[in-house]
Tab-separated table of C-alpha atoms in Angstrom:
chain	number	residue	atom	x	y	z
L	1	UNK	CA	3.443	-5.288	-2.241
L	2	UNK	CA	1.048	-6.296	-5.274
L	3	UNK	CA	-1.306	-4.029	-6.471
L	4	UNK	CA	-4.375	-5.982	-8.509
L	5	UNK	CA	-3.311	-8.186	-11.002
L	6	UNK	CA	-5.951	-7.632	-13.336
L	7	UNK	CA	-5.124	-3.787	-13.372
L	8	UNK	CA	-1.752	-5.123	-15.178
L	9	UNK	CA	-4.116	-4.239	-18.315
L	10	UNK	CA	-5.555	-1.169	-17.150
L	11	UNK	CA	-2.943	0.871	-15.759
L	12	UNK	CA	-1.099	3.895	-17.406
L	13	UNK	CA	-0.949	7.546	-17.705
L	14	UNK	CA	-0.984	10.157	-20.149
L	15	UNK	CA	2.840	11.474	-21.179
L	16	UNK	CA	1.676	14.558	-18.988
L	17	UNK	CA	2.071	14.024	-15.492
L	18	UNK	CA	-0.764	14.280	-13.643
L	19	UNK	CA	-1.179	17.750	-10.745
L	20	UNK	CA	-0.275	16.866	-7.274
L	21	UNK	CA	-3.756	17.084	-5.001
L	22	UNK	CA	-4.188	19.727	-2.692
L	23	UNK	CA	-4.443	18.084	0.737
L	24	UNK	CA	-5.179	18.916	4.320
L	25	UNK	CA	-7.085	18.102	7.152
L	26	UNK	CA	-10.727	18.307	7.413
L	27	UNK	CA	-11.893	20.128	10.234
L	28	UNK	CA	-13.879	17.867	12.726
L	29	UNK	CA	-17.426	19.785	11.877
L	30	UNK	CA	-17.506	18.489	8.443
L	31	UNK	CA	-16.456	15.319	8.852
L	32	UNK	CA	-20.208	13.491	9.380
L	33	UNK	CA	-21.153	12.832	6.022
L	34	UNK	CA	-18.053	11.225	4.903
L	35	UNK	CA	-17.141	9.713	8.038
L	36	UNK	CA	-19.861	7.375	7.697
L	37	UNK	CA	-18.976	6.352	4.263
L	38	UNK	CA	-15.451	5.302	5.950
L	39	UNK	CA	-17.364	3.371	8.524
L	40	UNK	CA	-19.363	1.735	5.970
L	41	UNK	CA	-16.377	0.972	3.943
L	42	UNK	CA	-14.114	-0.138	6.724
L	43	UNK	CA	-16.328	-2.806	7.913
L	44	UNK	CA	-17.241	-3.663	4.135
L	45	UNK	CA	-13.562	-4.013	3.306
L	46	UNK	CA	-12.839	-6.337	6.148
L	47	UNK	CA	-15.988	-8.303	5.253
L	48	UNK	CA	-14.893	-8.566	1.122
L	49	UNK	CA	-18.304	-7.908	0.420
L	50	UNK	CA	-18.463	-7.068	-2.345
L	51	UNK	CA	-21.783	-6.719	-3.135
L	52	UNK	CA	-21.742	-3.417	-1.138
L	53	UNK	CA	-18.500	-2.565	-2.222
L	54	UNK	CA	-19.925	-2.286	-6.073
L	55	UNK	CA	-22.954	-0.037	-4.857
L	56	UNK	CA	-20.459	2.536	-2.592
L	57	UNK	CA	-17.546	2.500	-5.477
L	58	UNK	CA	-19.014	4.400	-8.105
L	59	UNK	CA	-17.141	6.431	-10.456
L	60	UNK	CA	-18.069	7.962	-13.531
L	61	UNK	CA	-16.554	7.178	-16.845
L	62	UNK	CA	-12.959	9.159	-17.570
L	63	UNK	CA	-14.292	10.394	-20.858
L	64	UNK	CA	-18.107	11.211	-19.774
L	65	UNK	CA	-17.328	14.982	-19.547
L	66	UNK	CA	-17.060	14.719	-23.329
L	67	UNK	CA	-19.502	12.361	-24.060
L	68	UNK	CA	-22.115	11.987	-21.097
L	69	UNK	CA	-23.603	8.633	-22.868
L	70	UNK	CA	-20.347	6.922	-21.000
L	71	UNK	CA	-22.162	7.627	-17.712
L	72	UNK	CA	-24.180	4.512	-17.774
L	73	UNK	CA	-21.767	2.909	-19.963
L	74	UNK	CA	-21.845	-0.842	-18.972
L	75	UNK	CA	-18.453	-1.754	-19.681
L	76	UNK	CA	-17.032	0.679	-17.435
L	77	UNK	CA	-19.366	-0.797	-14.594
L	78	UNK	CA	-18.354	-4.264	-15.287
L	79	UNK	CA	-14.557	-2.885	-15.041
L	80	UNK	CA	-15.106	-1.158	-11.839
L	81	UNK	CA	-16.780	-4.428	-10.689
L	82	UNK	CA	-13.421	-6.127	-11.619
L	83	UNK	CA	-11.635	-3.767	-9.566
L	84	UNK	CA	-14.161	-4.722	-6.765
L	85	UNK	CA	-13.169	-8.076	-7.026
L	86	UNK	CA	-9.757	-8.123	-7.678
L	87	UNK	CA	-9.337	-5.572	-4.557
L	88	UNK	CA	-11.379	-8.015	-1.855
L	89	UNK	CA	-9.496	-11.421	-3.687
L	90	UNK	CA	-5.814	-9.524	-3.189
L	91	UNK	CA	-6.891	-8.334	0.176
L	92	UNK	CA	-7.783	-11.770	1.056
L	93	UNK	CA	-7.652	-12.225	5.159
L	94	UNK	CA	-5.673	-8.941	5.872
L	95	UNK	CA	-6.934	-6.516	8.162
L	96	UNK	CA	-7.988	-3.140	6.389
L	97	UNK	CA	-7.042	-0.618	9.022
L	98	UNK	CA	-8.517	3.062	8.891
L	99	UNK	CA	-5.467	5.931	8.994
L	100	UNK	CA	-7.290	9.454	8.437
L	101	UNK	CA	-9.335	11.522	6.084
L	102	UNK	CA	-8.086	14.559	4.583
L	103	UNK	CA	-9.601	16.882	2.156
L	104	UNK	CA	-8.686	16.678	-1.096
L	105	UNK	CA	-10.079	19.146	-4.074
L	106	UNK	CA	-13.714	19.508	-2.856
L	107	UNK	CA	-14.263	15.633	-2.044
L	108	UNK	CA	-11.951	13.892	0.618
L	109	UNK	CA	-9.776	10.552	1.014
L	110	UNK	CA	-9.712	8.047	2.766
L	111	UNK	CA	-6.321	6.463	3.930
L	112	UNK	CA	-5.934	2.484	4.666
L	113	UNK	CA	-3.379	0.524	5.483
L	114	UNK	CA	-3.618	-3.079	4.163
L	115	UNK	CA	-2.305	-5.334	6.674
L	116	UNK	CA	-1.647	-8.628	5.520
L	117	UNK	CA	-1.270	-11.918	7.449
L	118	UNK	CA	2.347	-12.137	6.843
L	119	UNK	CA	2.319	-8.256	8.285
L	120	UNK	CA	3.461	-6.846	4.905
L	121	UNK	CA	1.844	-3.803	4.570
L	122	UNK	CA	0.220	-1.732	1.568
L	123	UNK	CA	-1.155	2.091	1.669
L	124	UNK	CA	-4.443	2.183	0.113
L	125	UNK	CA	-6.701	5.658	-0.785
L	126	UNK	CA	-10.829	5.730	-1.753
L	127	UNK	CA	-11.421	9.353	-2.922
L	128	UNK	CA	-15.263	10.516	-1.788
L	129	UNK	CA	-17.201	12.960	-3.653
L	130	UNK	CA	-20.720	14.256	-3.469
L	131	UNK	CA	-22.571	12.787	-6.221
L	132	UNK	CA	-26.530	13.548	-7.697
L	133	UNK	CA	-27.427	10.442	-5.428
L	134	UNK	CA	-25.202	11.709	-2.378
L	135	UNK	CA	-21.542	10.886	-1.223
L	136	UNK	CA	-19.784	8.226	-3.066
L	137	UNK	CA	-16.319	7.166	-3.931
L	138	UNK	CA	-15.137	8.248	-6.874
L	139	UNK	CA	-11.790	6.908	-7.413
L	140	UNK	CA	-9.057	4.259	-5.663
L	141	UNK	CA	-5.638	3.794	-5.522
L	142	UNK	CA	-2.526	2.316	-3.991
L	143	UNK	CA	0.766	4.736	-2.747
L	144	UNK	CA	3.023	2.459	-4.736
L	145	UNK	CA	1.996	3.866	-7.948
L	146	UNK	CA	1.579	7.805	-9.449
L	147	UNK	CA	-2.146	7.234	-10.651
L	148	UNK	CA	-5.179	6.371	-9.291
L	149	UNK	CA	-7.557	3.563	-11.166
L	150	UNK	CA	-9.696	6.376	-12.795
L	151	UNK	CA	-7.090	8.197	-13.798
L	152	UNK	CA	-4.903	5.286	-15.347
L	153	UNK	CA	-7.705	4.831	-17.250
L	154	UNK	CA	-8.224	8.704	-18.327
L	155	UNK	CA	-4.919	8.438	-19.776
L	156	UNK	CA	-4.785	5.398	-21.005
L	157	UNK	CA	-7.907	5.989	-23.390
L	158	UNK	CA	-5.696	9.704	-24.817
L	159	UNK	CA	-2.958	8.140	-25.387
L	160	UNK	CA	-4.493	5.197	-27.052
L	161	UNK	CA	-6.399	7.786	-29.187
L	162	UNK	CA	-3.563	9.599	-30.410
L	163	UNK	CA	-2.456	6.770	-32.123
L	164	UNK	CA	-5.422	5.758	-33.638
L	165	UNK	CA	-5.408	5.790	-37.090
L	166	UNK	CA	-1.333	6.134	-37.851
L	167	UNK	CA	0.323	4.172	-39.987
L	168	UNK	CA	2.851	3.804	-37.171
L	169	UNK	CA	1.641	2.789	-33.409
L	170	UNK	CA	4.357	2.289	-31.280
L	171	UNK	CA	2.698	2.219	-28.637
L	172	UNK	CA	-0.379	0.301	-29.325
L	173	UNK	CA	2.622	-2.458	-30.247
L	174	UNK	CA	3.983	-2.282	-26.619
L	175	UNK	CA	0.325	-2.427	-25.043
L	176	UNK	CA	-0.946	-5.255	-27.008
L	177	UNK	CA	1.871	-7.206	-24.831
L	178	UNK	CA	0.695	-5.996	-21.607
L	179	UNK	CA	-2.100	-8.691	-21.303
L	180	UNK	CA	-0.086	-11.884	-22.389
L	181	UNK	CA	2.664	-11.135	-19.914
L	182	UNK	CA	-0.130	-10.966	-16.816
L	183	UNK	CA	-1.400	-13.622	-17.631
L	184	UNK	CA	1.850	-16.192	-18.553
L	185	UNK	CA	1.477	-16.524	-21.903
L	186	UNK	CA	4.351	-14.092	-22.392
L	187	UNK	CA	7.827	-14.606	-21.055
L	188	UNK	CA	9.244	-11.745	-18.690
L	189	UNK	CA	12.192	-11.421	-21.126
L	190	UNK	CA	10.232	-10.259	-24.336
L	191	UNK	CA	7.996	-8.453	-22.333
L	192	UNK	CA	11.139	-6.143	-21.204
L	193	UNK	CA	12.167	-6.157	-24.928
L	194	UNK	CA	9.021	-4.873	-25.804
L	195	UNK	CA	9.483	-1.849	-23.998
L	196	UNK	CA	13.178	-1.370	-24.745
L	197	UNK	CA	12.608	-1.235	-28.334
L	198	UNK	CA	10.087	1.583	-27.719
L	199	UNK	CA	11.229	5.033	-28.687
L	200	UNK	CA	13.285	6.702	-26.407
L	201	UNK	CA	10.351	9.384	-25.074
L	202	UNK	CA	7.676	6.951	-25.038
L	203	UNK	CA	9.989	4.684	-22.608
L	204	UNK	CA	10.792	7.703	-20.139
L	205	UNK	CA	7.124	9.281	-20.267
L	206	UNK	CA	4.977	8.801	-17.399
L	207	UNK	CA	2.299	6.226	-18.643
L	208	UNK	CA	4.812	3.849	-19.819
L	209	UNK	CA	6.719	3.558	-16.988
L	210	UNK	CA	3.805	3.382	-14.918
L	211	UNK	CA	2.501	0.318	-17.152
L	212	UNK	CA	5.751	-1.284	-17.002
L	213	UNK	CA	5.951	-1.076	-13.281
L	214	UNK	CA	2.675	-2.432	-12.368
L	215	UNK	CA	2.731	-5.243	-14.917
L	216	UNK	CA	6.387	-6.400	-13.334
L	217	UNK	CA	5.841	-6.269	-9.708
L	218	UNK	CA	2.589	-7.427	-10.020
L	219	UNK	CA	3.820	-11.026	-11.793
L	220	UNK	CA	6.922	-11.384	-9.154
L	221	UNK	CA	8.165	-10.107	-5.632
L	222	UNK	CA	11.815	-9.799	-7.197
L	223	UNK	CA	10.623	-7.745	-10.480
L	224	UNK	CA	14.338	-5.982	-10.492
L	225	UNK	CA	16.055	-9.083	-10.689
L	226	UNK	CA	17.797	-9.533	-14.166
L	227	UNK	CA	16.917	-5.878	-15.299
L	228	UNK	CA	19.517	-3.723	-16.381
L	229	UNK	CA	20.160	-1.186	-13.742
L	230	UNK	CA	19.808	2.204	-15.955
L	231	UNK	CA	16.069	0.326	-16.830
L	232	UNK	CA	15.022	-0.064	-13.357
L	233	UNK	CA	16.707	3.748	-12.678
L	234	UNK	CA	14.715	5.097	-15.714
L	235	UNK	CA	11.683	3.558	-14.340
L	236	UNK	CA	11.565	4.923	-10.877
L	237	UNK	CA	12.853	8.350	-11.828
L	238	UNK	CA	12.295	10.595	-8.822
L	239	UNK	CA	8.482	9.353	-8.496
L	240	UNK	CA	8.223	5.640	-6.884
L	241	UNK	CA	9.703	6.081	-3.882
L	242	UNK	CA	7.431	3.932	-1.538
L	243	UNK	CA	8.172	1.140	-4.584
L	244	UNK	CA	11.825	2.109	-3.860
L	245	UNK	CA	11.855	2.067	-0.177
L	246	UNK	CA	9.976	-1.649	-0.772
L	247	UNK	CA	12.607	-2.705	-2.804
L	248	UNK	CA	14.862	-1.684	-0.611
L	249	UNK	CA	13.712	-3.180	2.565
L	250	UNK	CA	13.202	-6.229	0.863
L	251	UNK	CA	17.125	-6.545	1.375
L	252	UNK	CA	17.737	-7.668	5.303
L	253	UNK	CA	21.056	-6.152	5.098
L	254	UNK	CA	20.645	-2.757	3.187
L	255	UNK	CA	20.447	0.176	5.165
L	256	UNK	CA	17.344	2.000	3.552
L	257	UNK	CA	17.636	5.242	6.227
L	258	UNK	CA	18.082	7.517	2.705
L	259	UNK	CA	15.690	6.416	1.008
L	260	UNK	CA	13.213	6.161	3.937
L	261	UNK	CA	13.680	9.676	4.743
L	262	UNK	CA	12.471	10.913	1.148
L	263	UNK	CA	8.749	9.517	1.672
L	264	UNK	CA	6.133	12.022	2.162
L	265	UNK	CA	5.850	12.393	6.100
L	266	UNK	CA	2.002	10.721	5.673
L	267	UNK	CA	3.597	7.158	4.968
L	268	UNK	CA	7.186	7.731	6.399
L	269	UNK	CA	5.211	8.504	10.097
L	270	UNK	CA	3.391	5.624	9.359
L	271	UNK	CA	3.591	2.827	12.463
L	272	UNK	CA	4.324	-0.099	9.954
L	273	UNK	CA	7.504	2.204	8.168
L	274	UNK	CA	8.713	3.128	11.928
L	275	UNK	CA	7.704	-0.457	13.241
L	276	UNK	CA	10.255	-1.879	10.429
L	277	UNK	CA	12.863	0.935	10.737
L	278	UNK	CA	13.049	0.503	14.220
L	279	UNK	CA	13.299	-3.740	14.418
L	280	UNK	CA	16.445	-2.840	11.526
L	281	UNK	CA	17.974	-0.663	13.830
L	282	UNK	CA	17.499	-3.021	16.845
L	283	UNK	CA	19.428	-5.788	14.634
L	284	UNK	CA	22.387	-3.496	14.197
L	285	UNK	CA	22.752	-3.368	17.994
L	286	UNK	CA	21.214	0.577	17.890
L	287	UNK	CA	18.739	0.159	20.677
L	288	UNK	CA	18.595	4.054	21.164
L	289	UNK	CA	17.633	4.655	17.582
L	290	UNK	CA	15.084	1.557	17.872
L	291	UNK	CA	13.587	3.030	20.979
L	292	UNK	CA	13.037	5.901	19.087
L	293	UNK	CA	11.402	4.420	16.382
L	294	UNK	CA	9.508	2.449	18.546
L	295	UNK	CA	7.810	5.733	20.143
L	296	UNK	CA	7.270	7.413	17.263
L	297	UNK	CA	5.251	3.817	15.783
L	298	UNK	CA	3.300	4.175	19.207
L	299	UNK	CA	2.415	7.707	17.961
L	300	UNK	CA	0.849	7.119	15.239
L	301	UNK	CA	-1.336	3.724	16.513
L	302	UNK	CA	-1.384	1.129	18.837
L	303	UNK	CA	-3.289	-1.347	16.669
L	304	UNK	CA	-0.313	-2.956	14.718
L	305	UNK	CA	1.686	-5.800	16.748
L	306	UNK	CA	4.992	-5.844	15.780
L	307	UNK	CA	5.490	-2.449	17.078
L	308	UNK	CA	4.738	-4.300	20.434
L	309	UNK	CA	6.912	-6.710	19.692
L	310	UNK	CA	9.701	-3.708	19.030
L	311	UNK	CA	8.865	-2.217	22.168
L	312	UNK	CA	9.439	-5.306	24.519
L	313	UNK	CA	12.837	-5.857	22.595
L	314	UNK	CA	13.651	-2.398	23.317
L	315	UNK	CA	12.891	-2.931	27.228
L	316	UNK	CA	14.844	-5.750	27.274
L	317	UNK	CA	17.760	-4.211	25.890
L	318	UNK	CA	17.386	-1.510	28.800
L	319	UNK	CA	16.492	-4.291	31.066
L	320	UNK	CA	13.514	-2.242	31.618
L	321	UNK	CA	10.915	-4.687	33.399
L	322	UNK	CA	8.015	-2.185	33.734
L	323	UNK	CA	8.181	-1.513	29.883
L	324	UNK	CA	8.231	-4.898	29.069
L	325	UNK	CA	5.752	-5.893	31.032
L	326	UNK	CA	3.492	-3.546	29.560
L	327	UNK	CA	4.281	-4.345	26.408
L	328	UNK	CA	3.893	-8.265	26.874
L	329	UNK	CA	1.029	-7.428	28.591
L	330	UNK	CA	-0.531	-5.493	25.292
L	331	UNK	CA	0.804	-7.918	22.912
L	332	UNK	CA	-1.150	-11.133	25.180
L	333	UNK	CA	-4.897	-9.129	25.912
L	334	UNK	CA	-5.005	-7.272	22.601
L	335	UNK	CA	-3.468	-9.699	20.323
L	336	UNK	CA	-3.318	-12.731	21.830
L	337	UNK	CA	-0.143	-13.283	21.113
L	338	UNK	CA	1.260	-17.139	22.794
L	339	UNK	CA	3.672	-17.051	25.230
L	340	UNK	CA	6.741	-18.005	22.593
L	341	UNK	CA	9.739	-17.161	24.536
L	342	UNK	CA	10.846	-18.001	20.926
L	343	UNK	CA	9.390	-14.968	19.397
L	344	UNK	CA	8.960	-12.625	22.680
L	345	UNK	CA	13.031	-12.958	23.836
L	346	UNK	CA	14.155	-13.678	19.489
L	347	UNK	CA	16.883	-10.482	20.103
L	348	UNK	CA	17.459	-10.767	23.568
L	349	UNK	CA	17.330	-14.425	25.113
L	350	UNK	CA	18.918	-13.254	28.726
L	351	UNK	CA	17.129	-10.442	29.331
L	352	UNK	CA	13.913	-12.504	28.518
L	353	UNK	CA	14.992	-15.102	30.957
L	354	UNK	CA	16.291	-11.883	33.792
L	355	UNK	CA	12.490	-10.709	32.823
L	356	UNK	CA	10.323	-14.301	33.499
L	357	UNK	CA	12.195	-14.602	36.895
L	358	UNK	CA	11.532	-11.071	38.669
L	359	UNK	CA	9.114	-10.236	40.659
L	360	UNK	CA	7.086	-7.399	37.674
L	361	UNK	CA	6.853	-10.844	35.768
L	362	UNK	CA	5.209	-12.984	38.764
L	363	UNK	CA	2.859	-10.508	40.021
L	364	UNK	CA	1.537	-9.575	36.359
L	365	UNK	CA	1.624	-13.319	35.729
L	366	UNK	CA	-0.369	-13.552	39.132
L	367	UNK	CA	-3.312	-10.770	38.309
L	368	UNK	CA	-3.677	-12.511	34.732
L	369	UNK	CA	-4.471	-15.764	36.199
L	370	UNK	CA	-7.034	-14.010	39.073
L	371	UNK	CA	-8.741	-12.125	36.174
L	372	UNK	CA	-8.678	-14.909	34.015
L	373	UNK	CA	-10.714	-17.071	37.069
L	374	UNK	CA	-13.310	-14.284	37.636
């Protein structure tokens, strides 16, 4: 779960923490205008052109509202351009997939989920606003992190400023190592010292720990590992808690049912949270609670295959042929997904075998072949 390397040297907030967005759902009347934008963008994502990524992404300069000349300041487009690229090179062949618009202020967002070929999954946002030359996004982000790109930035720049000019800049000092550690120059180690030697409120306030987060786990999976445990504590504070629930599931054998339940209900309803809940809950032999989880992942889309997957374990289990034959069926038209009685029967190698020699199996396996011949 890697959020744009390059960002590494962008990211941060101010020692404020920023307001919590209004949101809610946009009634279906109003949604024209910026529905097309999420067309346009969906199939631009999933094309990584970027060309018409640069001319829909467009947002204005943190500081403009203080100094308008930063509207057409060409730095900032060249670092939105960056973000561009960086976005469509760490998307690489995943498969952006559309979730919902709500309203948000007086623009709206757009929610994605990022699935990538491995089927990890990240929760993107593209905030839209209506510009002087019409609607346009105005800001991006990832659900791992506190702050959007444009408002990392905002912050960044104040708390830069404050320091300017002091005889003492603590943490200008801490910043200036941000870069070298992205890119390798800079061990890991006195990178992490860096920051410790910090002042004790600059450490806890909201920018650093947002900097310090998003440089680690951006340079390794296992950014934890080695860190004392009151650091990595101090870092996530009561804020990360999609980054938490990550780090959690990254552990096979951790049961991450707390710490699953404190996600906002937007990503803990999500079908790629229930999909994984429920295949944990399958491998501790609680096929009730998978089932469960398997429905609710239904709920929410049918466009994500391991949740098909989950539901022909689950009908195994039950020895439910109907269900599993619906499910195989879904996971060979709409995914085309081999045959692997491997990967189909992985949890329940009997029941797979009960399954391939009734009669559901032979007379679905029957009307494939006749369709297959028309």
């Amino acid at each position: 779960m890697r959020w744009l390397p390059l960002v590494a040297l962008l990211i941060g907030c101010s020692a404020r923490t920023p307001p919590v967005p209004e949101v809610s759902v946009t009634p279906l009347a109003d949604l024209s205008g910026p529905m097309s934008v999420v067309e346009r963008l969906s199939d631009d994502l999933n094309e990584g052109d970027q060309s018409a990524l640069r001319m829909a992404i467009q947002p204005d300069h943190p500081l403009a509202q203080w100094e308008p000349e930063l509207l057409n300041d060409p730095a900032w487009r060249e670092l939105v351009d960056q973000w561009v690229e960086e976005l469509v090179m760490h998307a690489g062949t995943g498969q952006w997939q559309f979730r919902q618009l709500v309203t948000v202020g007086s623009g709206w967002r757009a929610e994605y989920r990022l699935v990538h070929e491995n089927f990890a999954v990240e929760y993107f946002y593209f905030d839209i606003g209506d510009g002087p030359q019409g609607l346009r996004i105005e800001d991006m982000g990832n659900h791992l992190f506190q702050m959007s790109q444009v408002q990392l930035m905002d912050h960044l720049y104040h708390q830069l400023m404050r320091e300017y000019g002091e005889a003492e800049q603590p943490f200008n000092h801490f910043f200036s190592y941000l870069q070298p550690y992205g890119e390798g120059e800079v061990d890991k180690s006195v990178f992490v010292k860096a920051y410790r030697q910090l002042p004790k409120e600059i450490q806890a306030n909201s920018l650093t720990r947002e900097l310090v987060l998003r440089a680690l786990s951006g340079n390794e999976s296992q950014w934890y590992s080695g860190l004392p445990s009151n650091m990595v504590h101090r870092l996530y504070g009561d804020d990360y808690r999609l980054m938490q629930t990550n780090t959690c599931l990254s552990d096979l054998d951790a049961d991450c049912r707390g710490i699953f339940e404190r996600l906002p209900a937007t990503l803990r309803n999500d079908v790629a949270m229930q999909t994984e809940m429920g295949i944990r809950a399958l491998h501790r032999g609680e096929l009730e609670r998978a089932g469960a989880y398997a429905d609710a992942a239904l709920a929410d889309s049918d466009d994500y295959l391991p949740t098909f997957w989950l539901s022909l374990q689950v009908a195994l289990g039950e020895d439910d042929h109907s269900s599993a034959i619906a499910s195989l069926d879904r996971l060979s038209r709409q995914f085309d997904l081999p045959l692997d009685k491997t990967i189909l029967f992985e949890v329940y190698p009997a029941a797979g075998e009960r399954l391939l020699a009734s009669s559901d199996f032979t007379q679905w396996a029957q009307r494939v072949q006749e369709e297959e011949a028309q």
